XYZ file of C-alpha atoms in Angstrom:
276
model
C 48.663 -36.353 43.469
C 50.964 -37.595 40.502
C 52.823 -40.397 41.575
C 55.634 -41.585 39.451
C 56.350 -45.496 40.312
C 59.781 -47.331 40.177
C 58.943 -50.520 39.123
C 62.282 -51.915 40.935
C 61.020 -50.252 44.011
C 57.082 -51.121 43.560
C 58.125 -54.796 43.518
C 60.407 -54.632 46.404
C 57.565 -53.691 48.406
C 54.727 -55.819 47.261
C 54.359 -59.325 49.593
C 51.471 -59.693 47.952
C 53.024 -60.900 44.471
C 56.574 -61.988 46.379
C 54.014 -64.590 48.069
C 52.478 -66.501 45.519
C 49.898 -68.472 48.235
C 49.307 -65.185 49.959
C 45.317 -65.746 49.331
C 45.250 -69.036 50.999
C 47.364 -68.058 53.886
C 44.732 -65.260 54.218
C 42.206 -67.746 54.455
C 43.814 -70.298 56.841
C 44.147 -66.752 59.300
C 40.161 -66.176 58.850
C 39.551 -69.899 59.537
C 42.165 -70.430 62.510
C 40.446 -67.039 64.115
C 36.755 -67.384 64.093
C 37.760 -70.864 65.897
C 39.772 -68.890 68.618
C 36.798 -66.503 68.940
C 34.141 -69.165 69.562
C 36.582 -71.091 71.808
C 37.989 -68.782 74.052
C 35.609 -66.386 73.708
C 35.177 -62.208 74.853
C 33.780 -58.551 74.233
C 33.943 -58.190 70.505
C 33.784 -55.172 68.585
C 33.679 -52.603 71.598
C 34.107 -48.908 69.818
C 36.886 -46.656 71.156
C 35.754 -43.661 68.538
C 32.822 -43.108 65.936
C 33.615 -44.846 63.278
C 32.878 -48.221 62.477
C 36.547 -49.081 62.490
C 37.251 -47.529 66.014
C 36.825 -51.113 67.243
C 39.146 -53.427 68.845
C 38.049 -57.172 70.614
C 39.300 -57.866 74.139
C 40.292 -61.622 74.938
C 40.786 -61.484 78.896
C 42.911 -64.266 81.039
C 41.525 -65.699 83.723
C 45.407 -65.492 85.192
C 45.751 -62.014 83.732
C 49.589 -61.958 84.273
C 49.450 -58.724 81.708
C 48.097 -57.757 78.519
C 49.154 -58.000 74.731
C 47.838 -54.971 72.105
C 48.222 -56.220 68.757
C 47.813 -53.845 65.720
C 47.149 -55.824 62.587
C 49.397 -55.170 59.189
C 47.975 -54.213 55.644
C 49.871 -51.413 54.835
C 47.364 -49.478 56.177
C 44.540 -50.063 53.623
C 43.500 -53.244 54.329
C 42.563 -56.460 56.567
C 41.257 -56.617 60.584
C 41.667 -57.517 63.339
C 39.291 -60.257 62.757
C 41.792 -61.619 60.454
C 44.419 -61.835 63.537
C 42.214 -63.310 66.347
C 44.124 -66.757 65.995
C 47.216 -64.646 68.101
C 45.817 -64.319 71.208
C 45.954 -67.944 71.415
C 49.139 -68.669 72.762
C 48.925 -65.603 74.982
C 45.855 -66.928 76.327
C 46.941 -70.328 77.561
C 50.081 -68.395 79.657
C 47.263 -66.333 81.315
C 48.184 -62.998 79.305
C 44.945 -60.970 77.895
C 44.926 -59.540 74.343
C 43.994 -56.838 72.944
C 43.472 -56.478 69.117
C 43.145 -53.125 67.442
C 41.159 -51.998 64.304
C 41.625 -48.617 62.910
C 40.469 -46.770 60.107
C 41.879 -47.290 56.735
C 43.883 -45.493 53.807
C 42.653 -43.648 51.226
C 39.931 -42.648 53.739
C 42.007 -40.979 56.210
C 46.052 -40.563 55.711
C 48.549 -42.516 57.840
C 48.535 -39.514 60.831
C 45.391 -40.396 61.842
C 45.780 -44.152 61.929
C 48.608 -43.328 64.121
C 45.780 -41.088 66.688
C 43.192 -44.160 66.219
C 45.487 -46.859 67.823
C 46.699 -43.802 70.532
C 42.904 -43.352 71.275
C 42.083 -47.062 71.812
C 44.885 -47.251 74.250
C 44.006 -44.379 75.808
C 40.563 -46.376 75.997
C 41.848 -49.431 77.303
C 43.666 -47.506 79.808
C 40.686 -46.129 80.816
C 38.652 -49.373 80.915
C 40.308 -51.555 82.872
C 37.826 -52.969 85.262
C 35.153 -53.084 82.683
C 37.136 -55.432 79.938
C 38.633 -57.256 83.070
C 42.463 -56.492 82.110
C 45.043 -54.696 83.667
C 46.822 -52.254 82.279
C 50.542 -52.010 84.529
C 51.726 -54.603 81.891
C 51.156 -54.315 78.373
C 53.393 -55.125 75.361
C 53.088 -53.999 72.060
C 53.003 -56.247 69.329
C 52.517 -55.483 65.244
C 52.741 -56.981 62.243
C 54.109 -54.916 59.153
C 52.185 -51.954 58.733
C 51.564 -52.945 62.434
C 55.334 -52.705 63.560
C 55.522 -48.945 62.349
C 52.479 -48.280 64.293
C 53.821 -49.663 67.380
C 56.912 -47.957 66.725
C 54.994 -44.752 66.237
C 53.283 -45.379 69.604
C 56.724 -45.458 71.423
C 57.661 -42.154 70.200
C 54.770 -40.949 71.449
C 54.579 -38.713 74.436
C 51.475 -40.592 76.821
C 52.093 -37.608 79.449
C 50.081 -35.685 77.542
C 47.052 -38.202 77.645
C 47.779 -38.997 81.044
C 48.894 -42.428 80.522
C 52.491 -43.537 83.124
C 55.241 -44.586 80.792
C 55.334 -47.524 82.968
C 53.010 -49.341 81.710
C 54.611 -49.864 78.954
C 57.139 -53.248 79.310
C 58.076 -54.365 75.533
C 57.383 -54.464 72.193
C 57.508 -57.043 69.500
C 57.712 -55.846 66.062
C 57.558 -57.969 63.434
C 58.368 -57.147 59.359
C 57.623 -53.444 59.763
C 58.485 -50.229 58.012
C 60.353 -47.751 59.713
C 61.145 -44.997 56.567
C 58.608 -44.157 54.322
C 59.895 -42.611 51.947
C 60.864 -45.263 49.097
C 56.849 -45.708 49.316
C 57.207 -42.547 47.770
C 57.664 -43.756 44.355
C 55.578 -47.341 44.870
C 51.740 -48.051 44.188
C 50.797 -47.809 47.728
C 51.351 -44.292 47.445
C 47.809 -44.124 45.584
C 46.379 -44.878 49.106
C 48.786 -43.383 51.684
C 49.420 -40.135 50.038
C 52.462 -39.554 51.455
C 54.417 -36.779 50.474
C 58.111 -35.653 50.700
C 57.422 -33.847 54.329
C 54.539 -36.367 55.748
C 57.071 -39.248 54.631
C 59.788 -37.992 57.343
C 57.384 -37.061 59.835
C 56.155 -40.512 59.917
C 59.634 -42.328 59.592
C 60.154 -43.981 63.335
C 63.927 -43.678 62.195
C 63.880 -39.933 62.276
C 62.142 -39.854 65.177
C 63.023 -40.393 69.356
C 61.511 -42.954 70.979
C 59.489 -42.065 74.130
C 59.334 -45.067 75.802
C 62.468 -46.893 77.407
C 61.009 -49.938 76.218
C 62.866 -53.437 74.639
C 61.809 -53.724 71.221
C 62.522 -56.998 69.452
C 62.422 -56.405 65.861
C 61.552 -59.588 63.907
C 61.873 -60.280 59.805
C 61.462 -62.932 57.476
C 64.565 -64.092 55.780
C 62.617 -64.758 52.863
C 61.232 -61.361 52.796
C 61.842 -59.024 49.943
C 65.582 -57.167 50.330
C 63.679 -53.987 50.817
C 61.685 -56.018 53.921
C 64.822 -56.561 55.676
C 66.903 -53.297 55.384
C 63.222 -51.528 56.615
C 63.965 -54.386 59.360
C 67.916 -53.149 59.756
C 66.897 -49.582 60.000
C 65.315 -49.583 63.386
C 67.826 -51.178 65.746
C 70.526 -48.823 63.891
C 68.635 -45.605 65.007
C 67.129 -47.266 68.040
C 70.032 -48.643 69.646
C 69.083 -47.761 73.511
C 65.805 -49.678 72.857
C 66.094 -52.272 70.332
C 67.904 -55.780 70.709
C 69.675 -57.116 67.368
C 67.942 -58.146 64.663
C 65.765 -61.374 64.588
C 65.447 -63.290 61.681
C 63.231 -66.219 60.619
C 65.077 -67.892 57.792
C 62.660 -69.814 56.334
C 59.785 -67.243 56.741
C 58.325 -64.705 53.984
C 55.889 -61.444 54.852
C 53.205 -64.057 55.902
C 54.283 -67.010 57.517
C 56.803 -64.948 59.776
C 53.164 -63.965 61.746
C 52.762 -67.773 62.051
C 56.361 -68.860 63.231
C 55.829 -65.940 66.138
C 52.386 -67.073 67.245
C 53.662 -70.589 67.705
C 53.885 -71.106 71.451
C 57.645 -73.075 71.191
C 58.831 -70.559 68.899
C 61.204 -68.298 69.918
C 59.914 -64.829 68.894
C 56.702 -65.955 71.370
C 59.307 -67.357 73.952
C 61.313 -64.171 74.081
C 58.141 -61.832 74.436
C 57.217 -63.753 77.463
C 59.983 -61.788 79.555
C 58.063 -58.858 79.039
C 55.166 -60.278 81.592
């Protein structure tokens, strides 16, 4: 696939070099989440498909007032869900399980099927209930970039047809996610995603219905990239019967907005409480 880049656009969409520290925020994540593993503990690494990637990590509540899935960013080529343990802290101390999804990665498989690998490991949670010690009448669905369109693909998914009640379903948090591909269209990540004119659209939550008559708080950086926060507008303009206005973190960029929302006074964390 030819790809021809606009450099104006390419930049727009790169966090990577519009957040000069971005390597040693990566590294603080790593750090602050091995030390919620070993401290709070759970079932690591428990395989919802085949492949190596069909993973996610369960960190049950002893309270168990409900259950957070979070789907990790990386514009769907890169980090884990290891790299996001340190958000199931706060959750954790207001007796609320989490959940955190891996899923296989671009240029391996195309975004379509990242979007069946987090379906199936709900599906599997739903179906695992008493084993990981969660329950399931409660979740909220919480992403991070790449993340946030994946949770917004997930409510505009039909769970009839995997026999999964709408009602579990309470809320979603989506924070600095893309909701129309197609300017990625003439970026670099293109060389991953493969996204073309017609696959673009289809995977656009703007040009598609939400399922789920959820809340969605949408959450952005204002120190994001331009591009950042008119993906950020997009959704509450074509989701108006599900989304509340438009959250914004002044002082956060693509990064630190993940911190800011998994600090327990904060008020992105605050807000997604109502969902329990």
């Amino acid at each position: 696939m030819t790809i021809n880049i606009n450099p104006t656009l390419d930049a727009l969409y790169n966090n990577r070099a519009a957040v000069s520290d971005h390597e040693a925020i990566f590294v603080r994540w790593r750090a602050q989440s091995a030390t919620t593993r070993k401290h709070h503990g759970g079932e690591f690494n428990l395989a919802y498909g085949s492949h190596p990637l069909q993973t996610l990590d369960i960190f049950p509540a002893k309270q168990n007032r409900g259950l957070v899935i979070f789907i990790h960013g990386g514009y769907w080529r890169s980090l884990d869900k290891d790299d996001f343990s340190f958000y199931a802290a706060p959750y954790l101390a207001q007796g609320i399980s989490v959940a955190s999804i891996n899923y296989r990665l671009c240029p391996e498989v195309k975004i379509d099927a990242i979007v069946e690998d987090c379906c199936g490991a709900i599906a599997w949670l739903s179906g695992n209930v008493s084993r990981c010690n969660i329950r399931f009448d409660r979740n909220v669905l919480i992403g991070h970039s790449a993340g946030a369109h994946l949770v917004a693909m997930l409510c505009a998914t039909d769970w009839s047809t995997r026999n999964i009640e709408a009602s579990n379903f309470r809320g979603g948090v989506l924070i600095s996610g893309l909701y129309d591909l197609s300017p990625l269209l003439e970026t670099s990540v293109n060389t991953d995603t493969q996204l073309t004119n017609k696959t673009a659209k289809a995977l656009s939550p703007i040009h598609l219905q939400p399922k789920l008559a959820l809340p969605l708080d949408v959450w952005v950086g204002g120190s994001e990239t331009s591009e950042f926060i008119r993906q950020s507008q997009l959704l509450p303009e074509t989701w108006q019967t599900n989304c509340t206005p438009l959250q914004i973190i002044r002082a956060a960029n693509h990064f630190t907005i993940v911190d800011e929302c998994a600090k327990s006074n904060s008020t992105c964390f605050q807000r997604s409480l109502r969902f329990f």
